[in-house]
CSV table of C-alpha atoms in Angstrom, one decimal:
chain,number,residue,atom,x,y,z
A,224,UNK,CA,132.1,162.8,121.3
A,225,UNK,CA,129.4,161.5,123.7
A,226,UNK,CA,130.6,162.2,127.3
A,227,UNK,CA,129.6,159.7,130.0
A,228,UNK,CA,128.9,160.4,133.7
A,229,UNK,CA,129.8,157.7,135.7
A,230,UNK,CA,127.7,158.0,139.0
A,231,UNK,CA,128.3,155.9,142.2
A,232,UNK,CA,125.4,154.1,144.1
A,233,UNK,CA,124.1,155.5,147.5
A,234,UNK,CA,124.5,151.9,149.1
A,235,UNK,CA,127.2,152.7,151.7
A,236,UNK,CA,129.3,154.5,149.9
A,237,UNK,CA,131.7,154.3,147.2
A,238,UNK,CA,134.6,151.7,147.6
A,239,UNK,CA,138.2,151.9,146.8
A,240,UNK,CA,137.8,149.5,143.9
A,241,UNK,CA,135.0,151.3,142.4
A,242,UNK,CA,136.5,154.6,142.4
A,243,UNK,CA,140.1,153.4,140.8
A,244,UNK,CA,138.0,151.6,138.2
A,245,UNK,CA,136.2,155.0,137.2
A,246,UNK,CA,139.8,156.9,137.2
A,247,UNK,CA,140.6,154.7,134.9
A,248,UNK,CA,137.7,154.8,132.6
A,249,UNK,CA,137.8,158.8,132.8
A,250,UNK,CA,141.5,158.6,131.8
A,251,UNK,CA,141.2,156.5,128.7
A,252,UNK,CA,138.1,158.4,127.7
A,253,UNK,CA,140.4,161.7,127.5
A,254,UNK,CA,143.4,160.1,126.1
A,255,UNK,CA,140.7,158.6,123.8
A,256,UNK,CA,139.5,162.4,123.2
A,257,UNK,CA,142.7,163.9,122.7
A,258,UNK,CA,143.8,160.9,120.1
A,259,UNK,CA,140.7,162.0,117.9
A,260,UNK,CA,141.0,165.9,118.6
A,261,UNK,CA,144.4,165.7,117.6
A,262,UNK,CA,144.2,165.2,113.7
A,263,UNK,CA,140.9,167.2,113.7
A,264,UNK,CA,143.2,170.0,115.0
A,265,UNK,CA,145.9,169.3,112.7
A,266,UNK,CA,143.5,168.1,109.4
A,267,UNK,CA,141.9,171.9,110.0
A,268,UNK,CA,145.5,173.8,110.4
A,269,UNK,CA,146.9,171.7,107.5
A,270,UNK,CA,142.9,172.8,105.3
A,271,UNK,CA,143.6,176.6,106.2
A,272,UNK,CA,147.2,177.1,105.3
A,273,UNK,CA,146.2,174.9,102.1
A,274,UNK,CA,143.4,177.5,101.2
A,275,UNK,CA,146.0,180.1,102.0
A,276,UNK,CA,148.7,179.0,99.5
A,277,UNK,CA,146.5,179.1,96.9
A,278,UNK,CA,145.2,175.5,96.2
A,279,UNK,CA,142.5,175.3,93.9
A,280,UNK,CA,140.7,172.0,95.0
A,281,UNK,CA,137.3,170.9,95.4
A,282,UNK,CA,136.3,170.8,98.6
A,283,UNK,CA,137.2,168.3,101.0
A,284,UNK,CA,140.2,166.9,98.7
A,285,UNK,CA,142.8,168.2,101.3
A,286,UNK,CA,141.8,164.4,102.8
A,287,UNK,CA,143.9,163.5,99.8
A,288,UNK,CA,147.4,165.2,100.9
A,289,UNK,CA,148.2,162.9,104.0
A,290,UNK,CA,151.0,161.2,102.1
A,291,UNK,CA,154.5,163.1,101.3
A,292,UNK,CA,155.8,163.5,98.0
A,293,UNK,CA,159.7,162.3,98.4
A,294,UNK,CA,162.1,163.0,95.8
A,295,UNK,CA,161.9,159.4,95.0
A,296,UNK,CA,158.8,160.4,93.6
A,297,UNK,CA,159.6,162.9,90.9
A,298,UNK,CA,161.8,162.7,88.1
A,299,UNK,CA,163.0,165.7,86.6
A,300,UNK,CA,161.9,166.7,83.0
A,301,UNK,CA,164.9,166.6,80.6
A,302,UNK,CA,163.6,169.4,78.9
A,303,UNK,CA,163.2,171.9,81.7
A,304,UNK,CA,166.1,173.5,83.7
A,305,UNK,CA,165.0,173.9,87.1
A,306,UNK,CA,166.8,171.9,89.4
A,307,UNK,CA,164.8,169.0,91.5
A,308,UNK,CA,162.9,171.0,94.3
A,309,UNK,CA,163.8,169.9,98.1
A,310,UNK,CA,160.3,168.2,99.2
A,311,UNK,CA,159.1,167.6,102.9
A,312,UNK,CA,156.1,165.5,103.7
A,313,UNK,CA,153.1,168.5,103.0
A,314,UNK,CA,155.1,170.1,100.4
A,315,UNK,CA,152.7,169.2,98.0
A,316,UNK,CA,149.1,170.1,97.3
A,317,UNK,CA,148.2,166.3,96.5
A,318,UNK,CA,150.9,164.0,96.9
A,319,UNK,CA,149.0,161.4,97.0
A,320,UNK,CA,148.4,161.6,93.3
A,321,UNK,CA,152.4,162.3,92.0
A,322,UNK,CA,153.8,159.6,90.6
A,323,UNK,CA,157.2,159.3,89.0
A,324,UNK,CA,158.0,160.3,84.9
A,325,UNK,CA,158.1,163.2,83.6
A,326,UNK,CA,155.4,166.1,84.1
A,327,UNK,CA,153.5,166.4,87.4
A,328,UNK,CA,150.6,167.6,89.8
A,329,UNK,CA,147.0,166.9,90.9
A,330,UNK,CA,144.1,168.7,92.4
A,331,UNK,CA,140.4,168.8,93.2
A,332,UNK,CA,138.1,170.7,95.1
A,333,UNK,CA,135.2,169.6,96.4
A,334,UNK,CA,133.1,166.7,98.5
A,335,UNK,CA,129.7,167.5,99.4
A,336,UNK,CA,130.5,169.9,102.3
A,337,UNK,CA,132.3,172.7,102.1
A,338,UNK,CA,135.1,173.7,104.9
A,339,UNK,CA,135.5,176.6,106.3
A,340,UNK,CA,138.9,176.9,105.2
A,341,UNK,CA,138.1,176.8,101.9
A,342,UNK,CA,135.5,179.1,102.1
A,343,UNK,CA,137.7,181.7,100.1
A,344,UNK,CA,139.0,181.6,96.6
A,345,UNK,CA,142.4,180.7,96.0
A,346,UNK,CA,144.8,183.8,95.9
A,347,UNK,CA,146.6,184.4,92.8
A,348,UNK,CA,150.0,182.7,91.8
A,349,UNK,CA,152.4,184.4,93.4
A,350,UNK,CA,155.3,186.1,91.0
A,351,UNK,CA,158.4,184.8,90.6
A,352,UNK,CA,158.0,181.1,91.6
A,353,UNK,CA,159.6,178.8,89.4
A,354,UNK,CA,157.8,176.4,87.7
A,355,UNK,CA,158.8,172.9,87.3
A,356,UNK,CA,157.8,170.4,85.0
A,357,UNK,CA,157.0,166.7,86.0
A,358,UNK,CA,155.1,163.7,84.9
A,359,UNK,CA,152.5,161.8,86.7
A,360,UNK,CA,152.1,158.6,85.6
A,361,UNK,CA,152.2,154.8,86.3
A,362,UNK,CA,151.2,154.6,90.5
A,363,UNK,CA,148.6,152.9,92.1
A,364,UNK,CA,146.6,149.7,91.1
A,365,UNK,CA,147.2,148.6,87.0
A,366,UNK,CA,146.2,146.8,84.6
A,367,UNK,CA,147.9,146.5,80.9
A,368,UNK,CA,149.0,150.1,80.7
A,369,UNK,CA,146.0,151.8,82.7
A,370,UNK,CA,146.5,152.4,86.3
A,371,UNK,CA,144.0,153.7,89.5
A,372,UNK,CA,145.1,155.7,92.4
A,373,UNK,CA,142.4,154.2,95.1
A,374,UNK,CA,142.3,156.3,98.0
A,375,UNK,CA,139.1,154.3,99.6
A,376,UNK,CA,139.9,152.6,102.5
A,377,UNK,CA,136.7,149.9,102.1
A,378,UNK,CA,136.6,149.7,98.3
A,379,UNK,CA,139.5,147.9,96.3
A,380,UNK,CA,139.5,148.0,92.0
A,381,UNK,CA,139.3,145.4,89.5
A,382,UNK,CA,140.3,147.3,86.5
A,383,UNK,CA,139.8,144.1,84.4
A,384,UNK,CA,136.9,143.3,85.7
A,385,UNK,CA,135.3,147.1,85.7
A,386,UNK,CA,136.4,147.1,82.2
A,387,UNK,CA,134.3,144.1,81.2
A,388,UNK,CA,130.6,145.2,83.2
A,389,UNK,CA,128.5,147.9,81.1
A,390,UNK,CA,128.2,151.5,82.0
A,391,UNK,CA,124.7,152.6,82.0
A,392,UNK,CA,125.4,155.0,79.2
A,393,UNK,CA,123.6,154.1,75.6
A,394,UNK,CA,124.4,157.0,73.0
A,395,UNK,CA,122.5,158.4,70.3
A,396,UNK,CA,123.5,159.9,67.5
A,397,UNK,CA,120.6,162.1,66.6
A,398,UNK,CA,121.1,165.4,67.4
A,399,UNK,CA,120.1,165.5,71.3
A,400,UNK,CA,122.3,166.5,73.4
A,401,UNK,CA,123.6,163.3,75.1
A,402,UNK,CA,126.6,165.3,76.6
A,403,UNK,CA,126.4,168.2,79.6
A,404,UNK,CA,129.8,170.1,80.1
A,405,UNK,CA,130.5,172.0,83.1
A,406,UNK,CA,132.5,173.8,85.6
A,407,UNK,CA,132.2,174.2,88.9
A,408,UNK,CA,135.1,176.6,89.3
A,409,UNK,CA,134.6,177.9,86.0
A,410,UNK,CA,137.4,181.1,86.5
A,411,UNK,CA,140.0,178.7,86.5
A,412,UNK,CA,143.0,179.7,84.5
A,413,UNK,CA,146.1,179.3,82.5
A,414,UNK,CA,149.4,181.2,81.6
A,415,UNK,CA,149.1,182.9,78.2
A,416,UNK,CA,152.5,181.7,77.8
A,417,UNK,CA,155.2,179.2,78.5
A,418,UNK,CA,157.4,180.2,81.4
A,419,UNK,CA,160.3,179.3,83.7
A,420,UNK,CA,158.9,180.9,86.6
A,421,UNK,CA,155.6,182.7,87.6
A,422,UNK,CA,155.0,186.0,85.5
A,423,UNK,CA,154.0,189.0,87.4
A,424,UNK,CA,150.9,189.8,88.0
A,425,UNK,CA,149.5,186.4,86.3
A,426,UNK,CA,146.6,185.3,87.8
A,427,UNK,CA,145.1,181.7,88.9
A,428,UNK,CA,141.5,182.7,88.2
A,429,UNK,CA,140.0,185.2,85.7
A,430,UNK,CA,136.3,185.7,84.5
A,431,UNK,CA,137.3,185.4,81.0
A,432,UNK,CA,136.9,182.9,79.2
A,433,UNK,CA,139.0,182.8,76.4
A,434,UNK,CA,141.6,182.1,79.1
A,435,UNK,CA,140.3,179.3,81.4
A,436,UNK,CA,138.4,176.4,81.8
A,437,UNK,CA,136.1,177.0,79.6
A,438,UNK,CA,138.1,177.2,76.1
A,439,UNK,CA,138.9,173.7,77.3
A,440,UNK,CA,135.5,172.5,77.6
A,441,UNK,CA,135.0,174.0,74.5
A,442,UNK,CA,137.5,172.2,73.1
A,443,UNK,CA,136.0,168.7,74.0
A,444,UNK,CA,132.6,170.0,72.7
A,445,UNK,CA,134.2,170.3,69.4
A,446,UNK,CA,135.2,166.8,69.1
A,447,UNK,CA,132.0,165.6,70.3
A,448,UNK,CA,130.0,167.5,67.8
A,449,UNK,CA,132.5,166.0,65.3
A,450,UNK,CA,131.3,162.9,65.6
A,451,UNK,CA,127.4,163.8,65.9
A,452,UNK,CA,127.5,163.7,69.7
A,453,UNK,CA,125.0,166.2,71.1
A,454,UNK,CA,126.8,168.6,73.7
A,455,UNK,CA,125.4,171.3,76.1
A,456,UNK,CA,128.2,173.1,77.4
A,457,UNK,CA,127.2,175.6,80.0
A,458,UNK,CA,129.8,178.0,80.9
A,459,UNK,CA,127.6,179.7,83.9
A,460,UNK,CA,130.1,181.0,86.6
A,461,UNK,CA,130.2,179.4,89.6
A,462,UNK,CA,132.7,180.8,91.1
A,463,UNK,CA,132.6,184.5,91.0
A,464,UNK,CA,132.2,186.3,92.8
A,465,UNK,CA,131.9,183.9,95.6
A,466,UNK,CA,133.8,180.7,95.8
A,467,UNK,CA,131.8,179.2,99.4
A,468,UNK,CA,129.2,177.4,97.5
A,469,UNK,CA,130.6,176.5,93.9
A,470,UNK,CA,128.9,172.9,94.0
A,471,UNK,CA,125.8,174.2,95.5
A,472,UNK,CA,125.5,176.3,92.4
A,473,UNK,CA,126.9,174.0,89.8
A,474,UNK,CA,124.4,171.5,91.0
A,475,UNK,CA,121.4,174.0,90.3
A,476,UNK,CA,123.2,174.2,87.1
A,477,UNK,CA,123.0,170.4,86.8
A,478,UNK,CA,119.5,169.6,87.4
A,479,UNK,CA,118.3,172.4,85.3
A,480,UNK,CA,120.3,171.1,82.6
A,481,UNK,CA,119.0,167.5,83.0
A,482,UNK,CA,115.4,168.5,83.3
A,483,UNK,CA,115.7,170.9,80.2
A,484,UNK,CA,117.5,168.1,78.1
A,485,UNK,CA,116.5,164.7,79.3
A,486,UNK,CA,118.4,162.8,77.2
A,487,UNK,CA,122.0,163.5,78.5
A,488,UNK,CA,123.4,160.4,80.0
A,489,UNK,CA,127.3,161.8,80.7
A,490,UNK,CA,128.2,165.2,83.0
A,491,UNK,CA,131.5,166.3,82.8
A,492,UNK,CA,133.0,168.7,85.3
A,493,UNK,CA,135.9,170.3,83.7
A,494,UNK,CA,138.7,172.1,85.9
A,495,UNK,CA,142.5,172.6,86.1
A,496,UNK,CA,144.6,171.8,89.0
A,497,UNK,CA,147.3,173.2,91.3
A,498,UNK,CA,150.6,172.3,93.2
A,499,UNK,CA,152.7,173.9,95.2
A,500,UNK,CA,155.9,173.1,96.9
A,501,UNK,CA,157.0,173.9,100.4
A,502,UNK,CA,159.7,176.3,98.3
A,503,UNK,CA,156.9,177.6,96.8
A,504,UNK,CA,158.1,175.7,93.1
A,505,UNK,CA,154.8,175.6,91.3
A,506,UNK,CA,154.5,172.3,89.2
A,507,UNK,CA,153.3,172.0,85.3
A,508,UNK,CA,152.0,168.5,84.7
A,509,UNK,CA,153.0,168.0,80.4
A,510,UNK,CA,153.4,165.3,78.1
A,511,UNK,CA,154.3,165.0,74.5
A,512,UNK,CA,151.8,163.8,72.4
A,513,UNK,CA,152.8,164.5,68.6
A,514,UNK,CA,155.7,166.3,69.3
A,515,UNK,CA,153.4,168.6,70.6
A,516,UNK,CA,153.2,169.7,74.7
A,517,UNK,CA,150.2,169.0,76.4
A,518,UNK,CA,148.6,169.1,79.7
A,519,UNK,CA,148.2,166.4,81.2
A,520,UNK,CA,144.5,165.1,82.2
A,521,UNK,CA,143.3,163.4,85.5
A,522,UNK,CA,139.7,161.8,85.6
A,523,UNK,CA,138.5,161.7,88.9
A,524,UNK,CA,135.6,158.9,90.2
A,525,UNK,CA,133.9,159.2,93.0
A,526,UNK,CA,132.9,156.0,95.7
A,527,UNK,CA,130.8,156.2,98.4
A,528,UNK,CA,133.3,154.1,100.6
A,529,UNK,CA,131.4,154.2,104.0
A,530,UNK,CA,127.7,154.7,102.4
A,531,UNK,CA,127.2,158.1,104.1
A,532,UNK,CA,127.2,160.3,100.4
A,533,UNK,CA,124.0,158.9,99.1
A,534,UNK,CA,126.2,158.1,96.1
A,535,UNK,CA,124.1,154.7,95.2
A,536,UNK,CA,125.5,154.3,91.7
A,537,UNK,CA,129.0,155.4,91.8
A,538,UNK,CA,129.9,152.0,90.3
A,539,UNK,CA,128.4,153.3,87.1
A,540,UNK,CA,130.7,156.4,86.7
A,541,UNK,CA,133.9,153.8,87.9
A,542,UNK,CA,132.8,151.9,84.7
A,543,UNK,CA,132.8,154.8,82.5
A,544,UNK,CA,135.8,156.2,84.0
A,545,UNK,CA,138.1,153.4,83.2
A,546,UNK,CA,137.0,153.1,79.9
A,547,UNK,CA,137.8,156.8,78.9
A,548,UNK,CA,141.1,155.9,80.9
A,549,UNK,CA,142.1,152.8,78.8
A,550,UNK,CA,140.9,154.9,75.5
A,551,UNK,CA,143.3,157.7,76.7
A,552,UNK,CA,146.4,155.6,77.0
A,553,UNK,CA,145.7,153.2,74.3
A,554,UNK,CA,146.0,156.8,71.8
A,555,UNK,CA,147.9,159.4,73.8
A,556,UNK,CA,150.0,157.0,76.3
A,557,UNK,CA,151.1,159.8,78.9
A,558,UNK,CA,148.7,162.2,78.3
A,559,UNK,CA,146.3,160.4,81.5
A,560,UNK,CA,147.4,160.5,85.2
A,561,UNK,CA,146.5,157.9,87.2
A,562,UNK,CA,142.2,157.8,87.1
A,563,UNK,CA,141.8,159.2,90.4
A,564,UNK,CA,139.3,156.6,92.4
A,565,UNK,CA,138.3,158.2,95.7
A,566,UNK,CA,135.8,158.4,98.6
A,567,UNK,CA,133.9,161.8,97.4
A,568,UNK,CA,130.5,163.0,96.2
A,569,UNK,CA,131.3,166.4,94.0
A,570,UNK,CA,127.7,166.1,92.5
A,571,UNK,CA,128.5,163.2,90.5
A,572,UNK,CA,125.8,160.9,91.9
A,573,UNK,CA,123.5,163.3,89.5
A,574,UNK,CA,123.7,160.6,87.2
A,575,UNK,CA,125.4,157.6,86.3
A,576,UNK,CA,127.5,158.7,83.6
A,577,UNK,CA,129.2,161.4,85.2
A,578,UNK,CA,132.9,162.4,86.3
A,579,UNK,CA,135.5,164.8,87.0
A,580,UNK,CA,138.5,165.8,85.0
A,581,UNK,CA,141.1,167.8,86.1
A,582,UNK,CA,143.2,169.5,82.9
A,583,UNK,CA,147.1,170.7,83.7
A,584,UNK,CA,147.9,173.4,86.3
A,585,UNK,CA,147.9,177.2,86.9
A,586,UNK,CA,151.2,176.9,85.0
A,587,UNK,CA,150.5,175.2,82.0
A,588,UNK,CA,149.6,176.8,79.1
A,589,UNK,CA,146.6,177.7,77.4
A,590,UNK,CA,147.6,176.0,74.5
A,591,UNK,CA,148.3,173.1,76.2
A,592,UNK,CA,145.0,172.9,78.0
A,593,UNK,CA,143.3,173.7,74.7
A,594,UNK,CA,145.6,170.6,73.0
A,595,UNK,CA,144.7,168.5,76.2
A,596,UNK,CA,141.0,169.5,75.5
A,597,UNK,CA,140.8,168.1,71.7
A,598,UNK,CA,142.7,165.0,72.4
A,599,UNK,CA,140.8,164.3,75.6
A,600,UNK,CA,137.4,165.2,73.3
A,601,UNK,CA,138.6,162.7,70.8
A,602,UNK,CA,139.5,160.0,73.2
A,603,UNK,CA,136.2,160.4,75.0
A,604,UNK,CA,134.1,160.7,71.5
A,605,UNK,CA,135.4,157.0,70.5
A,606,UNK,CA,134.5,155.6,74.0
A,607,UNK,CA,131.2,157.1,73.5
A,608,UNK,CA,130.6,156.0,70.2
A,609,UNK,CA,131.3,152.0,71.3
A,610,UNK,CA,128.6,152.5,74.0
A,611,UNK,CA,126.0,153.4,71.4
């Protein structure tokens, strides 16, 4: 904040007046101080005990939890048995994303800066918690049966009208890889196995693949390939053994992957997300889709609301986005959360076909990561295929 000295004239001395009008000033200038110190203060207490419970965002996405979650919000899943957990206004990791049905959660990580208090990894689910199941679905701005959470406060959404303008994405069929698949926090992971409550000595991260993020990416690849989309899917960890500085590193990842394969016109950054209660109730985000459980999927597009990201073409990735998001509920209504429209970078201005998904919790399954995975591959491979 820029300080100013007021100074009085040497011409006889200061009078009355002109010394009441600078208490004044130098009184609303420290109220005016204290008003903006205050949330800094707060927004950086609320950041570090965030980091400290565990949440595995990108960074800069605690900007996202400033609304509560009120039990008005959830609806209990029929199928579980946990009974509705008590919520207060920060009891959730991103409340601002929940929306009422039947599985639950969201989560990110990451703007272009990293905070100090999330210069750590996450810790490790803690043992013993119960796990509830919720939806997240229908909340925010829609159109037919598609609907955008917009956090921007300068940018509104036409889905309509974003459906109807061309993304800058023309795919060919010819063997070069037209797809780059990614992680940024690539040790994300998953439970082995369907559970009530937190199994001990589970963990929220691991190095191996065949139990995080990546066996979902892998899993989209597939379908891809199916169709004769080229894929690069680069499972480099980004992570481990530092977290401070994922993007930094996924970024390198990026542009080395662009330059070696010129021809990919869509980035995917695949993670999984976390949520929390105040109780300490962690929260599985599932859907039915085939009489099968799966995890349900967030797609996350960035704006650059104030024009201070250098995020020229985010308009692009919005135009992608919502077409992957109207594939997605046309064949798997439920499976999709609300597209996630908000005012961050996370290295998707490296083109202007790319985005971020987010794929279940810490508490969902493999299996139903893997299952979100194939139908999110397929959904994506015919929303591809009509931009060829």
């Amino acid at each position: 904040m820029k300080i100013i000295n007021f100074k009085k004239k040497k011409r006889g001395g200061s009078s009355p007046l002109r010394n009441a009008a600078a208490l004044v000033v130098a009184v609303i200038s420290v109220a005016c101080f204290i008003s903006r110190l205050g949330p800094q203060v707060l927004a950086q207490r609320e950041a570090a005990a965030l980091a400290a419970a565990g949440f595995i965002m990108p960074d800069g996405a605690t900007a996202l939890l400033r609304t509560g979650l009120t039990e008005e919000d959830i609806d209990q899943n029929p199928e579980t048995e946990h009974n509705q957990p008590e919520e207060s206004s920060e009891a959730v990791r991103d409340p601002a994303e929940v929306q009422s049905s039947s599985p639950s959660s969201s989560a990110q990580e990451g703007s272009s800066q990293t905070s100090s208090a999330q210069s750590q990894a996450p810790a490790a689910s803690g043992s013993g918690a119960p796990i509830q199941e919720l939806a997240i679905q229908n909340s925010g701005v829609q159109y037919q049966n598609i609907f955008v959470k917009n956090t921007n406060q300068n940018h509104k959404i036409d889905i309509k009208a974003e459906l109807e303008k061309q993304p800058a994405v023309k795919i060919q069929t010819d063997s070069k890889p037209q797809v780059l698949i990614y992680h940024t926090h690539t040790t994300e992971a998953y439970l082995l196995q369907e559970a009530t409550s937190v199994p001990a000595g589970s963990e929220s991260r691991s190095t191996d693949a065949t139990r995080s993020v990546v066996m979902v990416g892998n899993a989209i690849a597939a379908q891809l390939k199916a169709v004769g989309i080229g894929v690069v899917h680069d499972t480099t960890i980004h992570d481990s053994p530092a977290y401070n500085g994922s993007y930094n590193r996924s970024k390198q990842t990026m542009a080395k992957n662009l330059k070696q394969y010129p021809s990919i016109q869509v980035t995917l950054d695949i993670h999984r997300d976390s949520m929390t209660a105040s109780n300490g109730t962690r929260y599985k985000p599932t859907a039915v889709i085939n009489g099968k459980k799966a995890a349900q999927v967030m797609i996350l597009s960035g704006c650059d609301d104030d024009g201070t990201l250098g995020f020229p073409d985010w308009e692009y990735n919005l135009r992608l986005g919502v077409r992957i998001q109207k594939q997605l509920s046309d064949l798997y209504p439920g499976l999709a959360r609300p597209l996630n429209f908000c005012p961050r970078q996370y290295n998707l201005n490296m083109t202007k076909g790319s985005l971020l998904v987010e794929v279940g919790t810490e508490v969902n399954t493999l299996d139903e990561a893997v299952y979100s995975g194939e139908l999110f591959g397929a959904a994506l491979a015919k929303t591809l295929l009509g931009l060829k």
